[in-house]
mmCIF file of C-alpha atoms in Angstrom:
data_model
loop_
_atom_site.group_PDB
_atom_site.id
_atom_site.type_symbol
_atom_site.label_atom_id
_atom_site.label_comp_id
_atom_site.label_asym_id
_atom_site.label_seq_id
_atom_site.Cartn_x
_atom_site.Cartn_y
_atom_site.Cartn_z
ATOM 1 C CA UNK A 359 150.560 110.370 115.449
ATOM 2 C CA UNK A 360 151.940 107.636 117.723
ATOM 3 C CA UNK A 361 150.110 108.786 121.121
ATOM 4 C CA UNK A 362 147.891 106.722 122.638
ATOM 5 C CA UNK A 363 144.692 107.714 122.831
ATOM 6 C CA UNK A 364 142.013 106.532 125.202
ATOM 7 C CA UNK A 365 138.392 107.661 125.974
ATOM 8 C CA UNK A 366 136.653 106.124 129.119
ATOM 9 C CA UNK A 367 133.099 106.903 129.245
ATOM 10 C CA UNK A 368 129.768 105.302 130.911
ATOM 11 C CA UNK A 369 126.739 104.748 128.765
ATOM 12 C CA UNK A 370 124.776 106.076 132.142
ATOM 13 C CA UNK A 371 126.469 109.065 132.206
ATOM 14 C CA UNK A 372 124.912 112.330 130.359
ATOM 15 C CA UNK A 373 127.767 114.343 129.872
ATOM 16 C CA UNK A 374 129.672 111.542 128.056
ATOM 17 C CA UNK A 375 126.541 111.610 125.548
ATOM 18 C CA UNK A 376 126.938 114.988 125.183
ATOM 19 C CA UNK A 377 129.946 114.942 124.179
ATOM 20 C CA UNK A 378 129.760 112.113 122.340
ATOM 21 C CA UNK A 379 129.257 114.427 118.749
ATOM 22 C CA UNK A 380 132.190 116.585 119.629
ATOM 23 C CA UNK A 381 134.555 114.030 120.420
ATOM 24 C CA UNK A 382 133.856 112.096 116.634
ATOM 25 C CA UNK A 383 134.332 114.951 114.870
ATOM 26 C CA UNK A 384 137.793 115.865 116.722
ATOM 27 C CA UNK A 385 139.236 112.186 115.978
ATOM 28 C CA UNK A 386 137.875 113.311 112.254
ATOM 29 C CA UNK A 387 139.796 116.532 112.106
ATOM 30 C CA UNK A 388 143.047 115.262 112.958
ATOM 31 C CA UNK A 389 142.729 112.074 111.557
ATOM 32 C CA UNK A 390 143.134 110.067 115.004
ATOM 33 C CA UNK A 391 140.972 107.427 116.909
ATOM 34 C CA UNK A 392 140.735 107.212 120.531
ATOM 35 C CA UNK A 393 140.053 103.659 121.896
ATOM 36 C CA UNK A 394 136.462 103.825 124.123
ATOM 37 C CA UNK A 395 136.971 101.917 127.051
ATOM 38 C CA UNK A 396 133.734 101.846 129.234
ATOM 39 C CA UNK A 397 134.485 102.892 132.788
ATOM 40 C CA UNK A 398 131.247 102.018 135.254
ATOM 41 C CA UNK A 399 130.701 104.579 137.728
ATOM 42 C CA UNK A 400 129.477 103.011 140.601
ATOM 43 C CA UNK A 401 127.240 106.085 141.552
ATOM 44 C CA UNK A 402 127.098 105.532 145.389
ATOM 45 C CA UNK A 403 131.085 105.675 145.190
ATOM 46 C CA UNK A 404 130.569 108.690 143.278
ATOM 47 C CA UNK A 405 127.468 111.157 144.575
ATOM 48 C CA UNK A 406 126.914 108.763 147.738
ATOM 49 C CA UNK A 407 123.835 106.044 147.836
ATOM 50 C CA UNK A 408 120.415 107.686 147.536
ATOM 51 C CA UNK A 409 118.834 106.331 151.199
ATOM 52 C CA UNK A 410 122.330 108.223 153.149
ATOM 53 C CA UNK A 411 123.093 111.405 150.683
ATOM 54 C CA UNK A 412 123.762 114.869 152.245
ATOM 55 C CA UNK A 413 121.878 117.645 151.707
ATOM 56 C CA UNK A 414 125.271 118.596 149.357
ATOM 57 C CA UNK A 415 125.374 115.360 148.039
ATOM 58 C CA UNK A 416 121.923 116.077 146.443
ATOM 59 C CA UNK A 417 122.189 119.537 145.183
ATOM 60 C CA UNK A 418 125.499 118.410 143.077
ATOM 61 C CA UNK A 419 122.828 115.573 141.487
ATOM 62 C CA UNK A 420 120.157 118.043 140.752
ATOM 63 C CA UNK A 421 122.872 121.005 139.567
ATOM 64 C CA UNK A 422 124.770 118.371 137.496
ATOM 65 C CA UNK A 423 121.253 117.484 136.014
ATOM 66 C CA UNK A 424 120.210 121.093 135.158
ATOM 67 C CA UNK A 425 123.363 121.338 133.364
ATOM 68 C CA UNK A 426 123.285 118.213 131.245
ATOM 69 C CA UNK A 427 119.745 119.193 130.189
ATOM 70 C CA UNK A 428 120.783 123.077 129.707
ATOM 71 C CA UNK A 429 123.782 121.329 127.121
ATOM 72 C CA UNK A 430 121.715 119.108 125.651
ATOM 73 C CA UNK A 431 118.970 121.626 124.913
ATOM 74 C CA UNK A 432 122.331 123.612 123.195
ATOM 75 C CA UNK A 433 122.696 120.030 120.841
ATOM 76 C CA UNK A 434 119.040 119.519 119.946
ATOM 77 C CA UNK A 435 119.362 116.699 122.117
ATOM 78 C CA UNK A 436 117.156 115.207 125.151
ATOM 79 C CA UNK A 437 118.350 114.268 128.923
ATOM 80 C CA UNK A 438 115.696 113.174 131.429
ATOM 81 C CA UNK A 439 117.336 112.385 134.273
ATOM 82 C CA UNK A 440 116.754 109.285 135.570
ATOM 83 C CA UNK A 441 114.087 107.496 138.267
ATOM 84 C CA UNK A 442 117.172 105.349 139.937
ATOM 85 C CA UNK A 443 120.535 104.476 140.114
ATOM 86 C CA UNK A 444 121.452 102.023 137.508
ATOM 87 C CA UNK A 445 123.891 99.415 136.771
ATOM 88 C CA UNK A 446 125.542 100.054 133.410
ATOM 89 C CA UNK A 447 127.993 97.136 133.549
ATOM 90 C CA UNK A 448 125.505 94.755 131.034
ATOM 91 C CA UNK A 449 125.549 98.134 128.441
ATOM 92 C CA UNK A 450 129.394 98.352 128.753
ATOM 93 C CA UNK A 451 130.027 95.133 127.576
ATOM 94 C CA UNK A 452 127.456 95.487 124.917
ATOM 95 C CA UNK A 453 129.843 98.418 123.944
ATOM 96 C CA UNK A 454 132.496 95.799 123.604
ATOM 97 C CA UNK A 455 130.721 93.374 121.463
ATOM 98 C CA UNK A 456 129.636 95.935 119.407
ATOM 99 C CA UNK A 457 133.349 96.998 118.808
ATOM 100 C CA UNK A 458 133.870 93.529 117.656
ATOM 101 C CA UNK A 459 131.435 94.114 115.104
ATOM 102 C CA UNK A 460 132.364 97.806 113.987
ATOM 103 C CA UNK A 461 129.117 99.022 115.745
ATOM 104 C CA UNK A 462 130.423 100.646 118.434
ATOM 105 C CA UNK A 463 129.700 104.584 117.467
ATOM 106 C CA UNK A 464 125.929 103.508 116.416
ATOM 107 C CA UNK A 465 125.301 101.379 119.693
ATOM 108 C CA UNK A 466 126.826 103.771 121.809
ATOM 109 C CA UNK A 467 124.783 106.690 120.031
ATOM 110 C CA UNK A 468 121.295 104.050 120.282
ATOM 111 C CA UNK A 469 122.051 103.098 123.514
ATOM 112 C CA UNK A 470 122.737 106.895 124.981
ATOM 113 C CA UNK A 471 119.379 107.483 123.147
ATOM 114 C CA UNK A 472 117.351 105.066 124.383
ATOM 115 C CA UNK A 473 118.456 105.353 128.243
ATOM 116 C CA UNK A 474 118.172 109.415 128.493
ATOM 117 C CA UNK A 475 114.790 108.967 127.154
ATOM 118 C CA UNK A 476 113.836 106.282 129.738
ATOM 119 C CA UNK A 477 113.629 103.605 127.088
ATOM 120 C CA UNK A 478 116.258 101.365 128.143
ATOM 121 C CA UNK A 479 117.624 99.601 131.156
ATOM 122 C CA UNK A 480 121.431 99.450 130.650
ATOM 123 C CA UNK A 481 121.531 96.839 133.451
ATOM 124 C CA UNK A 482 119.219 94.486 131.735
ATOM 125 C CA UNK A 483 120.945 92.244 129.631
ATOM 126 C CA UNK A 484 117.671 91.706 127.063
ATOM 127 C CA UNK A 485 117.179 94.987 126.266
ATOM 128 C CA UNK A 486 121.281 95.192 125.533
ATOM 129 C CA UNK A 487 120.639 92.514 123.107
ATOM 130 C CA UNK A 488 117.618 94.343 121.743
ATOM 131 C CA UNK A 489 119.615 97.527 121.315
ATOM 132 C CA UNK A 490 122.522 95.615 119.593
ATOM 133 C CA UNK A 491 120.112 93.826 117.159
ATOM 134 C CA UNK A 492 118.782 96.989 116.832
ATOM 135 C CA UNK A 493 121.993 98.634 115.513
ATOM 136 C CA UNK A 494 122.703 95.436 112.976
ATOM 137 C CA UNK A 495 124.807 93.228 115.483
ATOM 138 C CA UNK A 496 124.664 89.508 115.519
ATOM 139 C CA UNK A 497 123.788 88.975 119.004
ATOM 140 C CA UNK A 498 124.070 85.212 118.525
ATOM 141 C CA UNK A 499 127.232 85.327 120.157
ATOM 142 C CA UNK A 500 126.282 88.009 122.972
ATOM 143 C CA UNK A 501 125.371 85.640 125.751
ATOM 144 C CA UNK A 502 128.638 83.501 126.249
ATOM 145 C CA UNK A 503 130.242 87.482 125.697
ATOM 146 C CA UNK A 504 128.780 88.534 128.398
ATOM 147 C CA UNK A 505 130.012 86.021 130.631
ATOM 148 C CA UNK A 506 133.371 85.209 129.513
ATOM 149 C CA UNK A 507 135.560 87.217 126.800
ATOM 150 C CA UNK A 508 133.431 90.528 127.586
ATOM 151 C CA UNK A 509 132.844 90.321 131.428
ATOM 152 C CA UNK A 510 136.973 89.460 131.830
ATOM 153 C CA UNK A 511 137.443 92.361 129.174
ATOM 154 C CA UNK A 512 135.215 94.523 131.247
ATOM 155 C CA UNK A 513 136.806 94.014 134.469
ATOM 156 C CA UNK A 514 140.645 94.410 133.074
ATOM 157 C CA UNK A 515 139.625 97.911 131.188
ATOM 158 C CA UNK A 516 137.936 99.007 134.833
ATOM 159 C CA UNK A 517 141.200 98.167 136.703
ATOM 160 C CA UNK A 518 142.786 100.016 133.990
ATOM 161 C CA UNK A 519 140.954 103.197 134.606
ATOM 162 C CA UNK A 520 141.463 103.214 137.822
ATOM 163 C CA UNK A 521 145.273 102.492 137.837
ATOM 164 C CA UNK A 522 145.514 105.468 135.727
ATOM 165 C CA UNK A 523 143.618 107.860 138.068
ATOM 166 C CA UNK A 524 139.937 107.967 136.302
ATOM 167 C CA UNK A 525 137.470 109.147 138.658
ATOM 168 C CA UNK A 526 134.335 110.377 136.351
ATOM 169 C CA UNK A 527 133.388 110.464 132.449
ATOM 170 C CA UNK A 528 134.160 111.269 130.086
ATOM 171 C CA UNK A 529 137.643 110.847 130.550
ATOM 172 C CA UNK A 530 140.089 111.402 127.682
ATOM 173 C CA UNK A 531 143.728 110.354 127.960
ATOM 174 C CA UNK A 532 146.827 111.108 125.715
ATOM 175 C CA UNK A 533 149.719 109.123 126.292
ATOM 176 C CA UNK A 534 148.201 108.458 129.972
ATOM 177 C CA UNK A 535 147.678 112.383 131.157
ATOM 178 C CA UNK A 536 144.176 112.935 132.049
ATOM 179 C CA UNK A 537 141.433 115.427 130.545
ATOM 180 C CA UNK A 538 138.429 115.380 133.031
ATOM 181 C CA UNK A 539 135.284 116.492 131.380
ATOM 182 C CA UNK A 540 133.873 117.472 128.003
ATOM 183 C CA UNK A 541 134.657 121.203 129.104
ATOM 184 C CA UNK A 542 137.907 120.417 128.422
ATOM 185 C CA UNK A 543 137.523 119.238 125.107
ATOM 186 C CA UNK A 544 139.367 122.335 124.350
ATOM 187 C CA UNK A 545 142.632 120.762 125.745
ATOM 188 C CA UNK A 546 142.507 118.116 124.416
ATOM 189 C CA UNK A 547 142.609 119.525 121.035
ATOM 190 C CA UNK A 548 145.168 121.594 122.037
ATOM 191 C CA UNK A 549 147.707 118.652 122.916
ATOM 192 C CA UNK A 550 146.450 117.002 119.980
ATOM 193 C CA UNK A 551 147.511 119.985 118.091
ATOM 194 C CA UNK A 552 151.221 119.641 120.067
ATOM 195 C CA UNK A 553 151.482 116.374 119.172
ATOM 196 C CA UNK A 554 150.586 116.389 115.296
ATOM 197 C CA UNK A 555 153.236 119.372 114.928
#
């Protein structure tokens, strides 16, 4: 299959953890990867900042919260939603040097872990470290990543996601048309099933 095949996610975001499982084991089925390119939602952008939300504003936080935990309780899995806004930006390029290293699945997985049980900061750039050693990187190099290769890597995959029309994660993309949502997981299959006949 010659599509390309791109999944933008945020390590912040609960729904791309949930569907983190779902989306392996489709790339395993039909024998395809799809390239994770971490796309920081910049939350005030997104549900509006915390001191100036509406009333609406709020209930689509708390709704979107009750679902994630109503999924995850579905996938064994555990969601506490979190005590502030944070900056994911430091995790994303973590994500990135992990790639380098063929982590990326088990730092992604460890680093979804940690943050929706309040464990982690993904803004803090020790406790990325921490979670990459944790997962078996060499995080000798992680420091002049983070500043240079990663950071410009960062920035260009952003721009990227925007050009193409991402708004929210996950995000899947075949041969640039946009699947919004692990809900439609289903579609994606689907083209993936179009393309591989």
């Amino acid at each position: 299959m010659n599509a390309e095949l791109i999944y933008f996610t945020d390590l912040k975001s609960p729904f791309a953890y949930l569907v983190m499982d779902d989306l392996l084991a489709l790339e395993e089925r039909y024998g395809v990867t799809f390239r994770w390119v971490h796309f920081t939602l910049h939350i005030p952008e997104f549900l509006g900042a915390v001191e100036t939300r509406s009333e609406n504003e709020w209930r689509k936080v708390k709704y979107a919260y009750m679902d994630a935990r109503r999924l995850a309780n579905r996938k064994g899995l555990t969601v506490l939603g979190p005590k502030k806004i944070f900056d994911s930006r430091p995790a994303g390029i973590g994500l990135t040097y992990a790639e380098e290293q063929g982590l990326l699945h088990a730092y992604a997985r460890r680093t979804f872990e940690k943050f929706f049980h309040r464990e982690l900061d993904p803004g803090v750039v020790e406790e990325v470290k921490a979670v990459l050693a944790e997962v078996g990187a060499d995080t000798a190099g992680f420091d002049d990543w983070y500043t240079g290769e990663g950071a410009e890597r960062h920035e260009r995959e952003r721009q990227l996601a925007i050009d193409m029309g991402v708004f929210g994660v996950p995000t899947f993309a075949i041969d640039g048309e946009l699947f919004w949502g692990g809900d439609r997981l289903w579609m994606v299959e689907e083209r993936l099933q179009q393309l591989a006949a």
